[in-house]
């Protein structure tokens, strides 16, 4: 299944760094997100768009993860040629990620 | 226990006006904040000020203030805004004139200055944070340098009885922390309380983004009456949870999910959110629904503020030229790809050598590239986009011209061509010692 089935997301930028949140609709699904959506998988998902490290922060109290993507290609919001200069649509790409259907 | 009601009437410079009027008239507010400065906005405003010393403030300043001032005066709501942008003094003059015209006598208007550090940074030994190069290497391309100033001067202004506070580059959450610190008696080294206030400011600063804006996803995340989206209010007591809500009857919704999305919006390490007032820690924040459109937020704290202030540098960085044209029906993708190849060849033949160029197929691969998009399916319609960064405006114009010329010189059926050129104002940052930035609050009663 796609992450979109159990999680929601919002993304934004600061300079050449983007962040993408991933929040469980139901906090009981947080362990699934934490297990399957690793920093390495997110880096692989965005390999064409991100040059640097991906760091994952965990917020179990609200059932959420926060991914910080360093080195967005194109040089950041003010000079990039990208159509979505702010990386606002990255959230939708993260939610496309496939995870196993049921492993609760 | 004293509780302050603070609302956010704008989350960016182009934001809607009506929700702020709704907040001013029906929100039972103590404070109404307008956050209107993005990273690049201040650099654009500095350019406007360079052309006309009486300009350089937010283009919608008069429209926004005029729409809420009578209601705010009548209900004793204090207005706080960074719409001063590059020129808070000129902005205050305009607001004074507006207040006189509206017959608002006895209004106290405060101006916070000191964030403009262009002379300090241009003449000093500072490094660009992103590259490590000296700021001085930007030379005459540097058009602005504004330090992110904190809540302290704003708190002073409201303590002095200001009805309207106008700042330049104050940090977004500080616009909220200032009045909260004054009203709730927080000292400027009470880091846990400043961290609490920063959480409230961070949640509210994008206005509709916490009340259901930027959230709706039909079937997954439904939002009622999005077209009449209301803007947020925080009820902040001296201790304990703050409550995020909105005007009853307005569109949108406030739920734990909208609050969580905004909590993490443009946050890196949730345990170390850097502001001029404190290093806020949101890592243990709890979010609880207590009623319809009422969500309690609690658990933020803070550590001592950084010794350095971040400075946003705006500099001229060449030009961007762009052109777009659409193709439809069977074979649209093939004709769009041919169009892109033709433009590429023509630019090369003409000797146009952009610093950087990209060819996008909007509807196919423009946002996330070929791999994520699975770009092999055949869409009904495709829009070709060519964008390039160039050293001269003339070279930038060639980009759009060559796309437009596809009408009569390209593949079959191209329609809806559009072109544009713009000067690029890039933003970088540096850091300066806090002691070198001194803010001044000046107040005038009209």
Coordinates of C-alpha atoms in Angstrom, one line a residue:
Chain A
X1 CA 0.0 0.0 0.0
X2 CA 1.0 3.6 -0.4
X3 CA 1.9 5.7 2.7
X4 CA -1.1 7.9 1.8
X5 CA -3.3 5.2 3.3
X6 CA -2.1 5.7 6.9
X7 CA -0.2 9.0 6.9
X8 CA -0.3 12.6 5.9
X9 CA 2.4 15.1 5.2
X10 CA 3.4 18.7 4.6
X11 CA 6.7 20.0 3.2
X12 CA 8.5 23.3 2.9
X13 CA 12.0 24.8 2.5
X14 CA 14.6 27.0 4.1
X15 CA 17.2 27.9 1.6
X16 CA 18.6 24.7 0.1
X17 CA 17.2 22.5 2.9
X18 CA 13.7 21.0 2.6
X19 CA 11.7 19.3 5.3
X20 CA 8.9 16.8 4.9
X21 CA 6.7 15.7 7.8
X22 CA 5.0 12.3 7.9
X23 CA 2.2 12.0 10.4
X24 CA 0.1 9.0 11.3
X25 CA -3.7 9.5 10.9
X26 CA -4.0 7.1 13.8
X27 CA -1.2 7.3 16.3
X28 CA -1.3 3.5 16.6
X29 CA 0.2 3.4 13.1
X30 CA 3.3 5.4 14.2
X31 CA 5.4 2.2 14.8
X32 CA 4.7 1.1 11.2
X33 CA 5.9 4.5 9.9
X34 CA 8.9 4.4 12.1
X35 CA 9.8 0.9 11.0
X36 CA 9.4 1.3 7.2
X37 CA 10.1 4.9 6.4
X38 CA 13.8 5.2 7.2
X39 CA 16.1 8.1 6.3
X40 CA 17.8 5.8 3.8
X41 CA 14.5 5.0 2.0
X42 CA 13.5 8.7 1.8
X43 CA 16.9 9.5 0.4
X44 CA 16.5 6.9 -2.2
X45 CA 13.0 8.1 -3.0
X46 CA 14.2 11.6 -3.7
X47 CA 17.6 10.6 -5.2
X48 CA 17.0 12.8 -8.3
X49 CA 16.2 15.9 -6.3
X50 CA 18.5 15.8 -3.2
X51 CA 22.2 16.0 -3.2
X52 CA 23.0 15.8 0.5
X53 CA 22.0 13.9 3.6
X54 CA 18.6 13.0 4.8
X55 CA 18.1 13.2 8.6
X56 CA 15.1 11.7 10.4
X57 CA 13.7 13.1 13.6
X58 CA 11.1 11.1 15.6
X59 CA 8.1 12.6 17.5
X60 CA 6.4 9.6 19.0
X61 CA 4.3 11.9 21.3
X62 CA 2.3 13.1 18.2
X63 CA 2.9 10.0 16.0
X64 CA 5.1 11.8 13.5
X65 CA 8.4 11.8 11.8
X66 CA 10.2 14.8 10.3
X67 CA 12.7 14.4 7.4
X68 CA 15.2 17.0 6.7
X69 CA 16.7 16.9 3.2
X70 CA 20.0 18.7 2.7
X71 CA 21.3 20.0 -0.6
X72 CA 18.1 20.4 -2.7
X73 CA 19.3 20.5 -6.3
X74 CA 18.9 23.8 -8.1
X75 CA 20.1 26.1 -5.4
X76 CA 17.2 26.9 -3.2
X77 CA 14.0 28.8 -3.5
X78 CA 15.3 32.2 -4.7
X79 CA 17.5 30.9 -7.6
X80 CA 16.2 27.5 -8.6
X81 CA 14.7 27.0 -12.0
X82 CA 12.3 24.4 -10.7
X83 CA 8.6 24.9 -11.2
X84 CA 8.0 24.2 -7.5
X85 CA 10.7 26.3 -6.1
X86 CA 9.6 25.9 -2.5
X87 CA 9.5 22.1 -2.6
X88 CA 5.8 22.3 -1.4
X89 CA 4.8 19.3 -3.6
X90 CA 7.5 17.0 -2.1
X91 CA 4.9 15.9 0.5
X92 CA 2.8 14.2 -2.2
X93 CA 5.8 12.3 -3.5
X94 CA 6.6 11.0 -0.1
X95 CA 3.1 9.7 0.3
X96 CA 3.6 7.6 -2.9
X97 CA 6.1 5.4 -1.1
X98 CA 5.0 1.7 -0.9
X99 CA 4.9 -0.1 2.5
X100 CA 3.8 -3.6 3.3
X101 CA 0.0 -3.9 3.5
X102 CA -0.4 -5.3 7.1
X103 CA 2.3 -6.1 9.5
X104 CA 0.6 -4.8 12.6
Chain B
X1 CA -5.7 33.0 35.5
X2 CA -5.1 35.6 32.8
X3 CA -5.5 34.4 29.2
X4 CA -4.6 36.3 26.1
X5 CA -6.4 35.9 22.8
X6 CA -4.1 36.5 19.9
X7 CA -5.0 36.0 16.2
X8 CA -3.1 35.9 12.9
X9 CA -4.6 38.0 10.1
X10 CA -2.1 37.2 7.4
X11 CA 0.5 34.4 6.8
X12 CA 2.2 36.0 3.8
X13 CA 2.3 39.3 1.9
X14 CA -0.4 38.3 -0.6
X15 CA -2.8 36.7 1.9
X16 CA -6.5 37.1 1.8
X17 CA -7.9 40.2 3.6
X18 CA -11.4 39.0 4.6
X19 CA -10.4 36.5 7.4
X20 CA -8.6 39.3 9.2
X21 CA -11.7 41.5 9.2
X22 CA -13.6 38.5 10.6
X23 CA -11.0 38.1 13.3
X24 CA -11.0 41.9 14.1
X25 CA -14.8 42.0 14.4
X26 CA -15.8 38.6 15.8
X27 CA -12.6 37.2 17.3
X28 CA -12.8 38.9 20.8
X29 CA -9.0 39.4 20.4
X30 CA -6.5 41.2 22.4
X31 CA -3.9 41.2 19.6
X32 CA -4.1 40.8 15.8
X33 CA -0.8 39.9 14.1
X34 CA 0.0 40.2 10.4
X35 CA 3.0 38.2 9.3
X36 CA 3.9 39.3 5.7
X37 CA 7.6 38.9 5.2
X38 CA 9.2 35.9 3.4
X39 CA 13.0 35.5 2.9
X40 CA 13.0 37.2 -0.5
X41 CA 10.3 39.8 0.2
X42 CA 12.6 42.0 2.3
X43 CA 15.2 42.1 -0.5
X44 CA 12.5 43.1 -3.0
X45 CA 11.4 45.8 -0.6
X46 CA 14.9 47.1 -0.3
X47 CA 15.0 47.5 -4.0
X48 CA 11.7 49.4 -4.0
X49 CA 13.2 51.6 -1.3
X50 CA 16.3 52.3 -3.3
X51 CA 14.1 53.5 -6.1
X52 CA 11.9 55.6 -3.8
X53 CA 13.0 56.4 -0.2
X54 CA 9.3 56.7 0.8
X55 CA 8.6 53.1 -0.4
X56 CA 9.9 49.7 0.6
X57 CA 7.0 48.6 2.9
X58 CA 4.4 46.0 2.1
X59 CA 2.3 46.8 -1.0
X60 CA -0.9 45.8 0.8
X61 CA -0.2 47.8 4.0
X62 CA -2.8 50.4 3.5
X63 CA -5.5 48.0 2.3
X64 CA -4.9 45.6 5.2
X65 CA -4.8 48.2 8.0
X66 CA -7.7 50.2 6.6
X67 CA -9.8 47.0 6.5
X68 CA -9.3 46.3 10.2
X69 CA -8.3 49.5 12.0
X70 CA -11.8 50.9 12.8
X71 CA -12.9 47.5 14.3
X72 CA -9.6 47.2 16.2
X73 CA -9.9 50.7 17.6
X74 CA -13.5 50.1 18.7
X75 CA -12.6 46.8 20.4
X76 CA -9.2 47.8 21.7
X77 CA -7.3 45.2 19.7
X78 CA -3.6 45.9 19.3
X79 CA -2.2 45.4 15.8
X80 CA 1.3 44.0 15.3
X81 CA 2.9 43.5 11.9
X82 CA 6.2 43.2 10.1
X83 CA 4.7 45.0 7.1
X84 CA 7.3 47.7 7.6
X85 CA 9.5 45.4 5.5
X86 CA 12.5 47.5 4.4
X87 CA 11.0 50.8 5.6
X88 CA 9.1 50.6 8.9
X89 CA 9.4 54.4 9.3
X90 CA 7.7 55.2 6.0
X91 CA 5.1 52.5 6.8
X92 CA 4.3 54.1 10.1
X93 CA 3.9 57.5 8.4
X94 CA 1.4 55.9 6.0
X95 CA -0.5 54.3 8.8
X96 CA -0.6 57.6 10.7
X97 CA -2.0 59.4 7.7
X98 CA -4.6 56.6 7.2
X99 CA -5.6 56.8 10.9
X100 CA -6.1 60.5 10.7
X101 CA -8.2 60.0 7.5
X102 CA -10.3 57.4 9.3
X103 CA -10.7 59.7 12.3
X104 CA -8.9 57.5 14.8
X105 CA -7.7 60.1 17.3
X106 CA -5.4 59.3 20.1
X107 CA -3.9 56.2 18.4
X108 CA -0.4 55.2 19.5
X109 CA 1.8 54.0 16.6
X110 CA 5.1 52.4 17.4
X111 CA 8.0 51.7 15.0
X112 CA 10.7 49.2 15.5
X113 CA 13.9 49.8 13.6
X114 CA 17.5 48.4 13.8
X115 CA 17.1 45.2 11.7
X116 CA 18.7 46.8 8.6
X117 CA 22.4 45.9 9.0
X118 CA 23.6 46.4 5.4
X119 CA 26.3 48.9 6.4
X120 CA 27.6 46.7 9.2
X121 CA 27.7 43.5 7.0
X122 CA 29.0 45.1 3.8
X123 CA 31.9 46.7 5.7
X124 CA 32.6 43.9 8.1
X125 CA 34.4 40.5 8.1
X126 CA 31.4 38.1 7.8
X127 CA 31.1 34.8 6.0
X128 CA 28.2 33.6 3.9
X129 CA 26.8 30.7 5.8
X130 CA 25.9 28.6 2.7
X131 CA 29.3 28.9 1.0
X132 CA 31.8 30.1 3.5
X133 CA 32.9 32.9 1.2
X134 CA 33.2 36.4 2.6
X135 CA 30.1 38.6 2.3
X136 CA 32.3 41.2 0.7
X137 CA 32.7 39.1 -2.4
X138 CA 29.1 40.0 -3.3
X139 CA 30.2 43.6 -3.6
X140 CA 27.6 45.9 -5.3
X141 CA 25.4 42.9 -6.0
X142 CA 24.4 42.9 -2.3
X143 CA 21.1 44.8 -2.0
X144 CA 19.9 44.0 1.5
X145 CA 21.1 42.6 4.8
X146 CA 18.4 42.4 7.5
X147 CA 18.9 40.7 10.9
X148 CA 16.1 38.6 12.3
X149 CA 15.3 40.6 15.5
X150 CA 13.3 39.2 18.4
X151 CA 10.4 39.9 20.7
X152 CA 12.0 42.3 23.1
X153 CA 11.4 45.6 21.2
X154 CA 7.9 44.5 20.4
X155 CA 7.2 43.8 24.0
X156 CA 8.6 47.2 24.9
X157 CA 6.3 48.8 22.3
X158 CA 3.2 47.2 23.7
X159 CA 4.3 48.0 27.2
X160 CA 4.5 51.6 26.2
X161 CA 0.8 51.5 25.2
X162 CA 1.2 51.1 21.4
X163 CA -2.0 50.4 19.5
X164 CA -0.2 49.5 16.3
X165 CA 3.4 48.1 16.2
X166 CA 5.2 48.1 12.9
X167 CA 8.5 46.2 12.4
X168 CA 10.8 45.2 9.6
X169 CA 12.6 41.8 9.7
X170 CA 11.4 40.6 13.1
X171 CA 11.4 36.8 13.3
X172 CA 7.9 35.5 12.6
X173 CA 7.2 33.9 16.0
X174 CA 8.6 36.9 17.8
X175 CA 5.6 39.0 16.6
X176 CA 3.5 36.8 18.9
X177 CA 6.1 36.2 21.7
X178 CA 6.5 40.0 22.2
X179 CA 2.9 40.7 23.3
X180 CA 2.6 37.4 25.2
X181 CA 5.8 38.2 27.1
X182 CA 4.5 41.6 28.0
X183 CA 0.9 40.5 29.0
X184 CA 1.9 37.4 30.9
X185 CA 4.9 38.9 32.6
X186 CA 7.6 36.7 31.1
X187 CA 11.1 38.0 31.5
X188 CA 13.3 37.8 28.4
X189 CA 15.4 35.1 29.9
X190 CA 12.6 32.8 31.0
X191 CA 13.5 30.3 28.3
X192 CA 10.8 27.7 29.0
X193 CA 8.0 30.4 28.7
X194 CA 9.6 31.9 25.6
X195 CA 9.7 28.4 24.2
X196 CA 5.9 28.1 24.9
X197 CA 5.3 31.5 23.3
X198 CA 7.4 30.5 20.3
X199 CA 5.3 27.4 19.8
X200 CA 2.1 29.6 19.7
X201 CA 3.8 31.9 17.3
X202 CA 5.1 29.1 15.0
X203 CA 1.6 27.5 14.9
X204 CA -0.1 30.8 14.0
X205 CA 2.4 32.5 11.8
X206 CA 1.1 31.0 8.5
X207 CA -2.5 31.9 9.3
X208 CA -4.8 29.6 7.4
X209 CA -2.3 26.8 7.3
X210 CA -3.5 25.7 10.8
X211 CA -7.2 26.1 10.2
X212 CA -7.5 23.8 7.2
X213 CA -5.7 25.7 4.5
X214 CA -3.0 23.8 2.6
X215 CA -4.5 20.6 4.1
X216 CA -7.5 19.4 2.1
X217 CA -7.1 16.1 0.2
X218 CA -10.6 14.9 -0.7
X219 CA -11.5 11.5 0.7
X220 CA -8.5 11.5 3.0
X221 CA -8.5 14.9 4.6
X222 CA -11.8 16.8 4.1
X223 CA -12.2 20.4 5.0
X224 CA -15.5 22.1 5.4
X225 CA -16.2 25.4 3.6
X226 CA -12.6 25.8 2.4
X227 CA -13.5 28.8 0.3
X228 CA -14.4 30.8 3.4
X229 CA -11.4 29.6 5.4
X230 CA -11.1 31.4 8.7
X231 CA -7.8 32.4 10.4
X232 CA -6.6 31.2 13.7
X233 CA -6.8 32.4 17.3
X234 CA -4.7 31.2 20.2
X235 CA -5.9 31.4 23.8
X236 CA -2.7 31.6 25.8
X237 CA -2.9 31.3 29.6
X238 CA -0.1 32.2 32.1
X239 CA 0.6 28.4 32.5
X240 CA -0.5 25.2 30.9
X241 CA -1.8 24.4 27.5
X242 CA -2.7 27.0 24.9
X243 CA -5.8 26.5 22.8
X244 CA -5.8 26.9 19.0
X245 CA -9.2 27.8 17.6
X246 CA -10.9 30.1 15.0
X247 CA -13.9 32.3 14.7
X248 CA -17.2 30.3 15.1
X249 CA -18.9 29.9 11.8
X250 CA -15.9 30.5 9.6
X251 CA -14.8 28.0 7.1
X252 CA -12.0 25.4 7.6
X253 CA -11.3 23.3 10.7
X254 CA -8.8 23.1 13.6
X255 CA -8.0 19.5 14.4
X256 CA -5.0 17.7 15.9
X257 CA -4.0 16.8 12.3
X258 CA -4.0 20.4 11.1
X259 CA -2.0 21.4 14.2
X260 CA 0.6 18.6 13.7
X261 CA 1.2 19.5 10.1
X262 CA 1.8 23.1 11.1
X263 CA 3.9 22.2 14.1
X264 CA 6.4 20.5 11.7
X265 CA 6.2 23.0 8.9
X266 CA 9.6 24.3 8.0
X267 CA 11.1 22.8 11.2
X268 CA 14.4 20.9 11.2
X269 CA 15.4 19.5 14.6
X270 CA 12.1 19.8 16.6
X271 CA 14.2 19.9 19.8
X272 CA 16.2 23.0 18.6
X273 CA 14.1 25.5 16.7
X274 CA 16.3 28.6 16.6
X275 CA 14.8 32.0 17.1
X276 CA 16.2 35.3 18.3
X277 CA 14.3 34.8 21.6
X278 CA 15.2 31.2 22.6
X279 CA 16.1 27.9 21.2
X280 CA 12.6 26.3 21.4
X281 CA 12.1 22.6 22.0
X282 CA 9.0 21.2 20.4
X283 CA 10.0 17.6 20.7
X284 CA 7.7 16.8 23.6
X285 CA 4.7 18.8 22.4
X286 CA 1.3 17.1 23.1
X287 CA -1.7 17.9 20.9
X288 CA -5.2 17.1 22.2
X289 CA -8.7 17.8 20.7
X290 CA -10.8 19.3 23.5
X291 CA -13.9 20.3 21.4
X292 CA -14.9 21.0 17.8
X293 CA -12.3 23.4 16.4
X294 CA -10.5 23.6 19.7
X295 CA -7.1 21.9 20.1
X296 CA -4.9 22.1 23.2
X297 CA -1.1 22.3 22.6
X298 CA 1.3 21.8 25.5
X299 CA 4.8 20.7 26.4
X300 CA 7.0 23.2 24.5
X301 CA 10.0 24.5 26.4
X302 CA 13.1 26.5 25.6
X303 CA 16.8 26.9 26.2
X304 CA 19.0 30.1 26.2
X305 CA 18.8 32.1 23.0
X306 CA 21.7 32.0 20.5
X307 CA 24.4 34.6 20.8
X308 CA 24.4 35.3 17.1
X309 CA 21.5 36.7 15.1
X310 CA 20.8 35.3 11.6
X311 CA 21.0 37.9 8.9
X312 CA 19.2 37.5 5.6
X313 CA 21.3 38.7 2.6
X314 CA 19.6 39.7 -0.7
X315 CA 21.8 39.9 -3.8
X316 CA 21.3 40.3 -7.5
X317 CA 22.0 37.0 -9.2
X318 CA 21.4 37.3 -12.9
X319 CA 18.2 36.8 -14.7
X320 CA 15.7 34.0 -15.4
X321 CA 13.9 33.7 -18.8
X322 CA 11.0 31.3 -19.2
X323 CA 8.6 30.2 -21.9
X324 CA 5.7 27.7 -22.0
X325 CA 3.5 26.2 -24.6
X326 CA 0.9 23.4 -24.6
X327 CA 0.2 20.3 -26.8
X328 CA -2.9 18.1 -26.6
X329 CA -4.4 14.8 -27.9
X330 CA -2.8 11.7 -29.3
X331 CA 1.0 12.2 -29.7
X332 CA 1.0 15.2 -27.4
X333 CA 4.0 13.9 -25.5
X334 CA 6.0 13.2 -28.7
X335 CA 5.3 16.7 -30.0
X336 CA 6.2 18.3 -26.7
X337 CA 9.5 16.4 -26.6
X338 CA 10.2 17.5 -30.1
X339 CA 9.4 21.1 -29.2
X340 CA 11.9 21.0 -26.3
X341 CA 14.6 19.6 -28.6
X342 CA 14.0 22.3 -31.2
X343 CA 14.3 25.1 -28.6
X344 CA 17.5 23.6 -27.3
X345 CA 19.0 23.4 -30.8
X346 CA 17.9 27.0 -31.7
X347 CA 19.3 28.5 -28.4
X348 CA 22.6 26.7 -29.1
X349 CA 22.7 27.9 -32.8
X350 CA 22.0 31.5 -31.6
X351 CA 24.9 31.3 -29.2
X352 CA 22.7 31.7 -26.1
X353 CA 24.8 30.1 -23.3
X354 CA 22.7 30.1 -20.1
X355 CA 24.4 29.4 -16.7
X356 CA 21.7 26.8 -16.1
X357 CA 18.7 25.6 -18.1
X358 CA 15.9 23.1 -17.6
X359 CA 13.3 21.6 -19.9
X360 CA 10.1 20.4 -18.1
X361 CA 7.0 18.7 -19.4
X362 CA 4.3 20.0 -17.1
X363 CA 1.8 17.2 -16.5
X364 CA 4.5 14.6 -17.0
X365 CA 7.7 15.2 -15.1
X366 CA 8.1 18.8 -14.2
X367 CA 7.7 18.6 -10.4
X368 CA 9.7 15.5 -9.4
X369 CA 11.6 14.3 -12.5
X370 CA 11.1 11.3 -14.7
X371 CA 11.7 8.5 -12.2
X372 CA 9.2 9.5 -9.5
X373 CA 6.6 10.6 -12.1
X374 CA 6.7 7.3 -14.1
X375 CA 6.8 9.6 -17.2
X376 CA 6.0 6.9 -19.8
X377 CA 2.2 7.1 -19.7
X378 CA 0.6 9.2 -22.5
X379 CA -1.2 12.2 -21.0
X380 CA -4.0 14.0 -22.9
X381 CA -2.2 17.3 -22.6
X382 CA 1.3 18.4 -21.9
X383 CA 2.8 21.8 -21.3
X384 CA 6.4 22.4 -22.3
X385 CA 8.4 24.7 -20.0
X386 CA 11.8 26.0 -20.7
X387 CA 13.6 28.0 -18.0
X388 CA 17.1 29.3 -17.9
X389 CA 19.3 31.5 -15.8
X390 CA 21.4 34.0 -17.7
X391 CA 23.8 36.9 -17.1
X392 CA 21.9 39.4 -19.2
X393 CA 18.3 40.3 -19.6
X394 CA 18.6 40.1 -23.3
X395 CA 19.7 36.5 -23.1
X396 CA 16.8 35.8 -20.8
X397 CA 14.4 37.2 -23.3
X398 CA 15.7 34.8 -26.0
X399 CA 14.4 31.9 -23.9
X400 CA 10.7 32.9 -24.0
X401 CA 11.0 34.2 -27.5
X402 CA 12.2 30.8 -28.8
X403 CA 9.3 29.1 -27.1
X404 CA 6.8 31.5 -28.4
X405 CA 8.2 31.1 -31.9
X406 CA 7.2 27.4 -31.7
X407 CA 3.7 28.7 -32.8
X408 CA 4.8 28.9 -36.4
X409 CA 8.2 27.2 -36.3
X410 CA 7.5 24.1 -34.1
X411 CA 5.5 20.9 -34.0
X412 CA 1.8 20.8 -34.8
X413 CA -0.9 22.2 -32.6
X414 CA 1.1 24.2 -30.0
X415 CA -1.2 26.6 -28.1
X416 CA -1.3 29.0 -25.2
X417 CA 2.3 30.2 -25.4
X418 CA 3.5 32.4 -22.5
X419 CA 6.8 34.0 -21.7
X420 CA 8.5 36.0 -18.9
X421 CA 11.8 37.4 -17.7
X422 CA 12.8 38.5 -14.3
X423 CA 15.9 39.6 -12.4
X424 CA 16.9 37.0 -9.8
X425 CA 17.3 38.2 -6.2
X426 CA 18.9 35.4 -4.4
X427 CA 19.0 35.1 -0.6
X428 CA 21.8 33.8 1.5
X429 CA 22.5 34.2 5.2
X430 CA 25.2 35.2 7.6
X431 CA 25.4 35.6 11.4
X432 CA 26.3 38.7 13.4
X433 CA 26.9 39.1 17.2
X434 CA 23.7 40.2 18.9
X435 CA 25.5 43.2 20.5
X436 CA 26.2 44.7 17.1
X437 CA 22.4 45.0 16.4
X438 CA 20.6 47.6 18.4
X439 CA 16.9 48.1 18.0
X440 CA 15.0 51.3 18.6
X441 CA 11.3 51.7 19.4
X442 CA 9.8 55.1 18.6
X443 CA 6.2 55.9 19.4
X444 CA 3.9 58.7 18.2
X445 CA 0.4 59.4 19.4
X446 CA -1.8 61.0 16.7

